[in-house]
Structures are given as C-alpha cells and as structure tokens.
Amino acid sequence: MAHVTINQVIKNYGAVRAIKGIDVDIDDGEFVALVGPSGCGKTTLLRMIAGLEDITGGTIEIGGKVVNGLQPKARDIAMVFQNYALYPHMKVADNMSFSMQLAGASKDEIKVKVEDAARILNLEPYLDRYPRELSGGQRQRVAMGRAIVRNPKVFLFDEPLSNLDAKLRVSMRAEIKSLHQRLGTTAVYVTHDQIEAMTMADKIVVMSEGRIEQVGTPLDLYDEPANLFVAAFIGSPSMNLLEAQVCDGGVRFADGTVLALSGTEGFETGRPVIAGIRPDTFELAERGLTVQVNVTEPTGAETQVVGQIGDTPVTCLMRERISGRYGDVLHVLPQGPVHLFDPETRQRLGTARAAIVN
Amino acid sequence: MTDMTTQISAAPQDIINRGTLRERLEEPFMRGGQIGLLLLLALVFFLPVLGTLLTAVRTIPDITQNGAWALPASYEWGNLGRAFVEMLPYLKASVIITLPSVAGTLLVSMMAGYALSRMRFQGRIWMFLVIVSLSFVPIHTQLIPVFRLMSDLGLHDTFAAQIIVHIMRQIPFAVLIMTNFFNTVPGELREAGRIDGASEWTIFRRIYVPVARPALSALIVLEFTWIWNDLLWGLVLTQGAGKKPVTVGILSFEGEYEIAWNMVASGAVVAAIPTLAVFLAFQKHFIRGMTMGSVKG
Amino acid sequence: MNARLTPWLFLMPAIAIYGIFGAYPIFQTFAISLTDQVGVAEPGKFIGLQNYVTLIQDDYFLNALKHTGIWVIAFLIVPNSLAITIALLVKQTFWGASLIKTVFFLPLALSFAIVGVVWGWIYEPDVGLLDQLLIGLGLESLIVEWLGPDAATYSVIAAAAWRQTAFATVVFLAGLSSIPTELIEAAKVDGGTRRQIFFRITLPLLKPASTIAVSSALIHALLATEIVLTMTEGGPFGSSEVVGYRMYMETFWNYKFGYGAAIGVIVTLMTAILVVPYVRRMAKAQERDWS
C-alpha cells in the first residue's frame, strides 16, 4: 500500500510532447481512474508509472520513493493488461505464480498464495487449464489473479474490460470495485469509458491531449464540470451545449427563445455563453425550447429523443413515452441546473436554474 | 411501340435466366474438365517419381526387355538394400552435418529475431533490411573466400566447416521468419514478463521460445530439407568420402554405376528418403514455413 | 543488463557468424576479383578490372550468359503459369485435394542433385523414361536427343521447372487461401462473370504471392549451378552452360580464383538489381508492422 505522487511529468516521443506536465496525487488505498479519449496520454502515463516507458521529465513517486530510474520489477506494482497478456503456454496456476517462481519463492508459499487468489476470484476449478481453454471473463480474472498474487503496493489497470462483451463488462466492473474495497490496495485504472470511471473510481482524472482537464470525485465532475471538455465527456448521453446570450432574467438562444433562469444576475446582458443542459433534465412543456425531432428511441423506462434546437443537435431523455417521428416538434424545458460556459476560454462560468415560467 | 416496350421490359429478365441456365448447363462440364485437367497434370507431374520407383526395384534385363514403363517382372527390393549399404557413409555424414546445423540455425536466429521484433533500438529497421537483403546473396559470392578461410583455419574437409557454413547461409532467412513470427506475438507478453520480474533472457527463454513452437516446427522441417539437400558446399568443402553428404554421394554413385539404371534409381530413392519422409510427415509445417515470407525453394 | 546493449547481445551470435563466414567473404570476393589469383596457396597480384575486361570478351562466358538469359525468361513464364493453373484447379475442385496437393508439392522435398540424376536418366536416349513414354504413345517423331547440343539447355530447364513449379504452386495456393471467400461472393453478387472475377479480383489479390514466386524463380534461374552440374556438366560442348556453373568451373576446376570471383560478382550484381523491389516491399511492410 502506498500513495503515488506524479509531479510535473513530461513525456516526449521524438519531437512530439505526448504528456505535457502532469500533477496527480493518489492517496493510499485510493481507486483513481485516468479517463479521456484515445490519444490523450492516459495509457502512456500508466505505463510510465509501471516503468514500461521512460520518463522524459518530472518525477513519479511510489510510497514516497522516486521510481524514475527503476525497472518495473523494482517498483512493487502489478499490472492488468488490455489483452490480459496471459502466457499462452502456461497453466493458470503458473501464469499467476510466474513472478513468485522468478523471485525464488518456495513451492508451498506459491501454492498458498495462488490458492488464496483463486479463491478470491472464483478461479479454483481452472488452475490446471491453459488460457486458451478459458472464456474471456475467466481470462480477465486470471490476469487479475496474477496481480493479486504479488500483493503489490499499487495495481495498474490498462483498459482491462474493453475486450469483454457489454454484459460481462458490467459484472466485472462491480467485481473489480468490490475486490478493491476488500484488498484496499491503491489502484490506477485507465479507461476511455467514462461510465466505468464514474462507477468504479474514488477519484477521476480527465485527460485530453496530454493535459489534465479536471480532477475530482465522479459526482464533482458530473455536477460541476470545470470546462466544456469535461462537460461533454462525462455523462451519457452527453450534455447538450447550446449557444446563447445572457438577457434580462435568463438567456436567449439563437432561435430567439428566452429561457428564464435564476443565477444569471451577475452576468452582463448580451454576454455570449454556452448553456450546458443534461439530457435527463428536460421535461415536456407547453412552451419552451423547440426541438425538431429526428428520431425517438424508446428503451422502455425512458425515451431518448434525438433532434435539434435550431442547428444544434440535442438529445433529450424523457420519462414519458413519446412516439415522435422525423419532423415532429416538441417543446421542452430544463428542470435541473443549466451550466454556463465561456465560449472563448471554454471554462465554466457558473450554474443557473430554470425559473418558474409565467 | 407496344411491342418494343414489352421487349425492353422483358429483356433484363431474359438475360438473367439465360445466364443462370447457361451456367447451370456449363457447371458439370466445367467441373469435369477441371478435374480431368488436374488429374492429367498430376499424372505428368508424378511420372518422374513413379518411373524412378519402378526402375529402382527391377533387374536390368527386365528393363531392357520390357521397357521402362512396364510393371516389374520381379520386385528386387535387394537393390534398395545394396544402395543403402553403399550410401551409408554418406547418409551418416549428412546426419552429422544436418542436425547440428539446424539446431544452431534455430538458436541463433531465434535470439536475433526476438531482438529485432520485440526490442526498440537504434538501427533496427536498418538491421532488418540488411538481413532481408542478405537472404538473397548468391552462394557464388561466398564460395571462394569461404573455401580459402576454411583451409586457413585448418577446417577443410571437416564436418565443422560444413556446419558453420550452413548456419551462416541459413541465418538471414531464419531470422526473417522468426522476426515475422515474433511480430505476431503480442508485445504485452514481454511487458507482463518485465512486471513479473523476468530478465530479458528469462523472457526470451521462458516465454517467447515456448510460444514460438509452431513457427519452430515449420522452420525445423524447412531448414532440415534445405541443409540436407545442399550440394555445392558438400562438393567444395570436402575431399575424402567420409565427410561428403549424401547429395555428393549420389553423384559418385551415378558415376560408379553408369548404366545400371536400377542401381542409380535405388540410390536416388535411398538418398531422397530422409527428406521425403520428413516432408510427407510434416507437410503442413513445411508449407507453412514456406509461406511465412519465404523466397527460397 | 544494460538496456541499450541488450538487443545487440541477442543479435551478436547471428552477426558474428554471418560477419566472419558470410559478410567478410562477400567483400573478399570483390577484392579477389581484382587479382589474378590462381589456387588458394598464394594471393594473386592486383590487376584492376582486367578480369572483367577479359570476361566480356570470353566466348565461354558470353555463351553461358546467353543461356542464363534463356533460363530467366523460361523460368519466369513456365513454372509460374503452370503453378497458377494448378493452384486454381486444386482450389476449385477439392476432389482428393490433399493427395493431389502432395503430388504437386513432392518435388520440393528433392534436392537438385536427385532431380538432376533422375531427370538425366529420364532423358537418356532410347532407354530413358521420356523416349520410352513417347514410343509407347506412338509419338516417336517427337524424339530428339534431349541432352544433345540443341536441346540440352531446355531439357535442363524443364527438369528444374518441375521442381520450381512445385514451389510456385505452394505459394499460389497459400495466396488463394488468403483471399477471403466473402470477396469472391461479393463479386458474384455484384454480377461478375467468372472471367471478370479472376482478372479483376483474384489476380490482383495474388500480388504478394506473385512477388514471392517471381523473385524465387529469378534467383534460381540466375544460379542454376547445382542442376547443370548434376545433369550435363554444362555440356555437350558448353551447350548448357550457365554463369553460375561457369564460375564454379573456372574456380574449382581451372583454379582461376580471381576470374571466378569476377563472375561471382557479376551474378551478385544481377541478383541485387532484380531483388531491390522485393526488399523495398518487405521494408514497407515491416515499418507498418512496427509503427
């Protein structure tokens, strides 16, 4: 167990700077998700923590010790790879104990540890099988078993669920989370799937283009996204982002509709803003924002309306069962927070709420 | 007008029908023709082998009286036995040369292929290109200096000289094959090994070599055949009969028996049996090795 | 282990063995080709390009060069077109496919020494398998002196082509198998005729296989030493000599090492020119794999 401190870390690939000076503090026992679109540098950062990539600048500390120059084996970490990286010619038990064999552990010790890990992961019946004889979910568990057996200071996960089907992914998500809560080992988890990050992590680091966009708890990020990138990235379906202008007592959208808001008083009238409205906050109304429907997608519990307000594509998640068709028109009003962003700096300005419309 | 429109509208339908009908009629003919042609080609292709086998087990009078293509009047299996006894020293030499050559080639090329495929270092692409190019170097560019070098080293007319030269000649191709194979093994295995605390050598020996088994069997079969079948080095690097491989043996056998066709054929059969046996037993491996980026034959 | 040194440690055995016994000799061959060395005992003296000048006036060499030209042309056309036909037939009929395949692949397992001995005797006048076969079929009129001065080169090529066809068949069959059936089916659904599908879909997709088959044919045609050596020893009267065999004879028969080395250099240069496209192709593929 240990905390991990990432301090001003930089990574260059030739002339390209892939990681542009990153600071993250990971507390002992914390589960941190690194999330962002592909190419944002999250995997590179993880591999730098693992010691699989050189660190161009800055320092990485594990348990208070700078590990920059250390080989992976000297860092006391374990890693679960995207494709599991199970040794195909070794049985499950050998896969899990390979590191202990190399370290010269005794047979008895190995046996105890492997059986412990197998019990935790429900892998006991499979110890004598080869990886090719296992299902995707079982292989995934073996990869985790290999990490558990080492009892490391830090677990590193590199998109470990991306090769599983949707249903399995949901159950493995819960399994990894409960495993972490039981073992209490610090974990760094890379994913491009914000739902995975939201559901599993104590703390999320949102990255884009080699920089950190925001660090916070899942609900912090959801409730108070620091900028447009985080606003659009966190939450599914994505937040709707509509151009507007501050007017007296609210904002005026491009199509002329005025939305009465409380909380815009501080802004100067006529100031351009981008209003961020989560899809699930919309409710049907007599008057309000006019949505031209493209399609409606019923899921049973709710209906997702995909359409546009003016020229801006929007998604609304309605509790009513709506059967709109292409070209139909709906009127909706947000009943939750409306996030306001600066179109220039793309940073958050504040949160407003819909006022009662008279 | 009405006529024309009907025609026009009917035309596409018609074409489709006629097309499928024709194809349906054609199908059995085509298939029959194809099978016939294939069998004919196979027969022509097989005639040299068949003729050799037939001749090997006949007597000379039988051949001269009944012609080469008649079934043997009597089966003289003893021909093969005699040929085998006479070929034995050559066969032994070939075994002594071939086995260490194959083993050496595999070891050296696996190591090099692993480095080229799985490690990132300056000059990697360059190194790879050199190796690809070297696999095309004709034996003729090396014959004379190698002959001289081996004489200088006192290795002329030894097995060692032939073994070293075979390994040298096979390195480029074998490295190419191993590099291409290791390219298909996920690099994450090496990283997992590093995190598990394995040294580079341990990763190579305990992870990559076992994983390479399918590629290895293909390469073994291929290299065995090539090295066993070499003639030029066997001619150039040897003097006495004891060190000459079976390919050289069959030539002196031919010289010795001149017009005793049955013995020449028996000698050819005996000399070909090892590679034929390996080929028939491991045909799949052989073909796979061949197509793993091969340019030889 | 030092991380920067490690790759070179793994490469070292290969580099060392090839360097000493392969690469160094290549340079030496160039050097020797500039001398009048005779035999191994003592080095010759430097004579510049004299060997090359002599070569282009040497009737024996020019004769061999002409035959090598015939080899290259014949080897490019005959085995490859035969092989592509066989591969397509095998692929389409399936009938007894694995046995048939074995028949076609079989010659690959035979050494050129064996092929030479067997075919040398197939071509034997009157008692040889070929003459006997033609007599049996009532085609006596076709019989010529197969290994005589007029036909020897072509007869040797036919024997070597037998083996080369086997190789090319393997390559083309593998190439055909790597074409996804969906592609052919899609072309059928799109209304392609058999001929269109072959020329517009199958043949272009066989390009990688063709490159391999063609470069292999080129290399074997340029060397052709072993089979000439076993079948005809270049004869009669030099009618089946090729440059590779000439080099072997000048060196190990006439002991003109310098002169032989010059021929070796020329063979190498010819090979080098012909394989450049192949090497470039490999380089591209590799860079793609590694990026």
GROMACS .gro file of N, CA and C in nm, chain A residues 47 51 73 79 81 83 85-87 89 98-99 101-102 150, chain B residues 188-189 191-198 202 206-207 210-211:
model
   90
   47ARG      N    1   0.178   0.359  -1.817
   47ARG     CA    2   0.298   0.281  -1.848
   47ARG      C    3   0.423   0.345  -1.788
   51GLY      N    4   0.679   0.170  -1.533
   51GLY     CA    5   0.820   0.156  -1.569
   51GLY      C    6   0.839   0.096  -1.707
   73LYS      N    7   1.018  -0.431  -1.219
   73LYS     CA    8   1.014  -0.530  -1.111
   73LYS      C    9   1.053  -0.470  -0.978
   79MET      N   10   0.030  -0.520  -1.289
   79MET     CA   11  -0.045  -0.457  -1.397
   79MET      C   12  -0.137  -0.558  -1.462
   81PHE      N   13  -0.328  -0.609  -1.813
   81PHE     CA   14  -0.319  -0.553  -1.948
   81PHE      C   15  -0.453  -0.563  -2.020
   83ASN      N   16  -0.516  -0.678  -2.318
   83ASN     CA   17  -0.539  -0.810  -2.377
   83ASN      C   18  -0.498  -0.921  -2.281
   85ALA      N   19  -0.253  -1.042  -2.163
   85ALA     CA   20  -0.112  -1.084  -2.171
   85ALA      C   21  -0.087  -1.207  -2.085
   86LEU      N   22  -0.176  -1.304  -2.094
   86LEU     CA   23  -0.151  -1.430  -2.025
   86LEU      C   24  -0.050  -1.511  -2.106
   87TYR      N   25   0.040  -1.578  -2.037
   87TYR     CA   26   0.137  -1.662  -2.107
   87TYR      C   27   0.065  -1.784  -2.163
   89HIS      N   28   0.145  -2.059  -2.296
   89HIS     CA   29   0.198  -2.194  -2.278
   89HIS      C   30   0.200  -2.236  -2.132
   98PHE      N   31   0.407  -1.697  -1.185
   98PHE     CA   32   0.534  -1.681  -1.258
   98PHE      C   33   0.628  -1.584  -1.185
   99SER      N   34   0.573  -1.473  -1.138
   99SER     CA   35   0.658  -1.374  -1.071
   99SER      C   36   0.720  -1.432  -0.944
  101GLN      N   37   0.776  -1.753  -0.889
  101GLN     CA   38   0.877  -1.851  -0.930
  101GLN      C   39   1.009  -1.781  -0.960
  102LEU      N   40   0.999  -1.670  -1.033
  102LEU     CA   41   1.120  -1.598  -1.070
  102LEU      C   42   1.190  -1.542  -0.947
  150ARG      N   43   0.093  -1.111  -0.631
  150ARG     CA   44   0.216  -1.040  -0.598
  150ARG      C   45   0.200  -0.951  -0.476
  546GLU      N   46   0.269  -0.729  -2.529
  546GLU     CA   47   0.231  -0.721  -2.388
  546GLU      C   48   0.288  -0.838  -2.308
  547LEU      N   49   0.313  -0.951  -2.376
  547LEU     CA   50   0.370  -1.065  -2.304
  547LEU      C   51   0.505  -1.029  -2.244
  549GLU      N   52   0.603  -0.727  -2.170
  549GLU     CA   53   0.584  -0.630  -2.063
  549GLU      C   54   0.533  -0.698  -1.937
  550ALA      N   55   0.440  -0.793  -1.956
  550ALA     CA   56   0.392  -0.868  -1.840
  550ALA      C   57   0.510  -0.938  -1.773
  551GLY      N   58   0.600  -0.994  -1.856
  551GLY     CA   59   0.719  -1.059  -1.802
  551GLY      C   60   0.806  -0.963  -1.724
  552ARG      N   61   0.823  -0.844  -1.780
  552ARG     CA   62   0.906  -0.745  -1.709
  552ARG      C   63   0.846  -0.710  -1.575
  553ILE      N   64   0.713  -0.693  -1.574
  553ILE     CA   65   0.648  -0.657  -1.448
  553ILE      C   66   0.655  -0.774  -1.350
  554ASP      N   67   0.650  -0.896  -1.403
  554ASP     CA   68   0.664  -1.014  -1.316
  554ASP      C   69   0.809  -1.031  -1.268
  555GLY      N   70   0.898  -0.947  -1.317
  555GLY     CA   71   1.034  -0.951  -1.264
  555GLY      C   72   1.130  -1.036  -1.345
  556ALA      N   73   1.096  -1.065  -1.471
  556ALA     CA   74   1.184  -1.150  -1.552
  556ALA      C   75   1.289  -1.065  -1.623
  560THR      N   76   1.533  -1.429  -1.952
  560THR     CA   77   1.426  -1.514  -1.900
  560THR      C   78   1.299  -1.497  -1.983
  564ARG      N   79   1.180  -1.832  -2.136
  564ARG     CA   80   1.066  -1.896  -2.069
  564ARG      C   81   0.933  -1.853  -2.125
  565ILE      N   82   0.929  -1.743  -2.203
  565ILE     CA   83   0.802  -1.701  -2.261
  565ILE      C   84   0.804  -1.712  -2.413
  568PRO      N   85   0.897  -2.086  -2.585
  568PRO     CA   86   0.784  -2.181  -2.584
  568PRO      C   87   0.669  -2.137  -2.673
  569VAL      N   88   0.643  -2.006  -2.676
  569VAL     CA   89   0.532  -1.958  -2.758
  569VAL      C   90   0.560  -1.979  -2.906
   0.00000   0.00000   0.00000
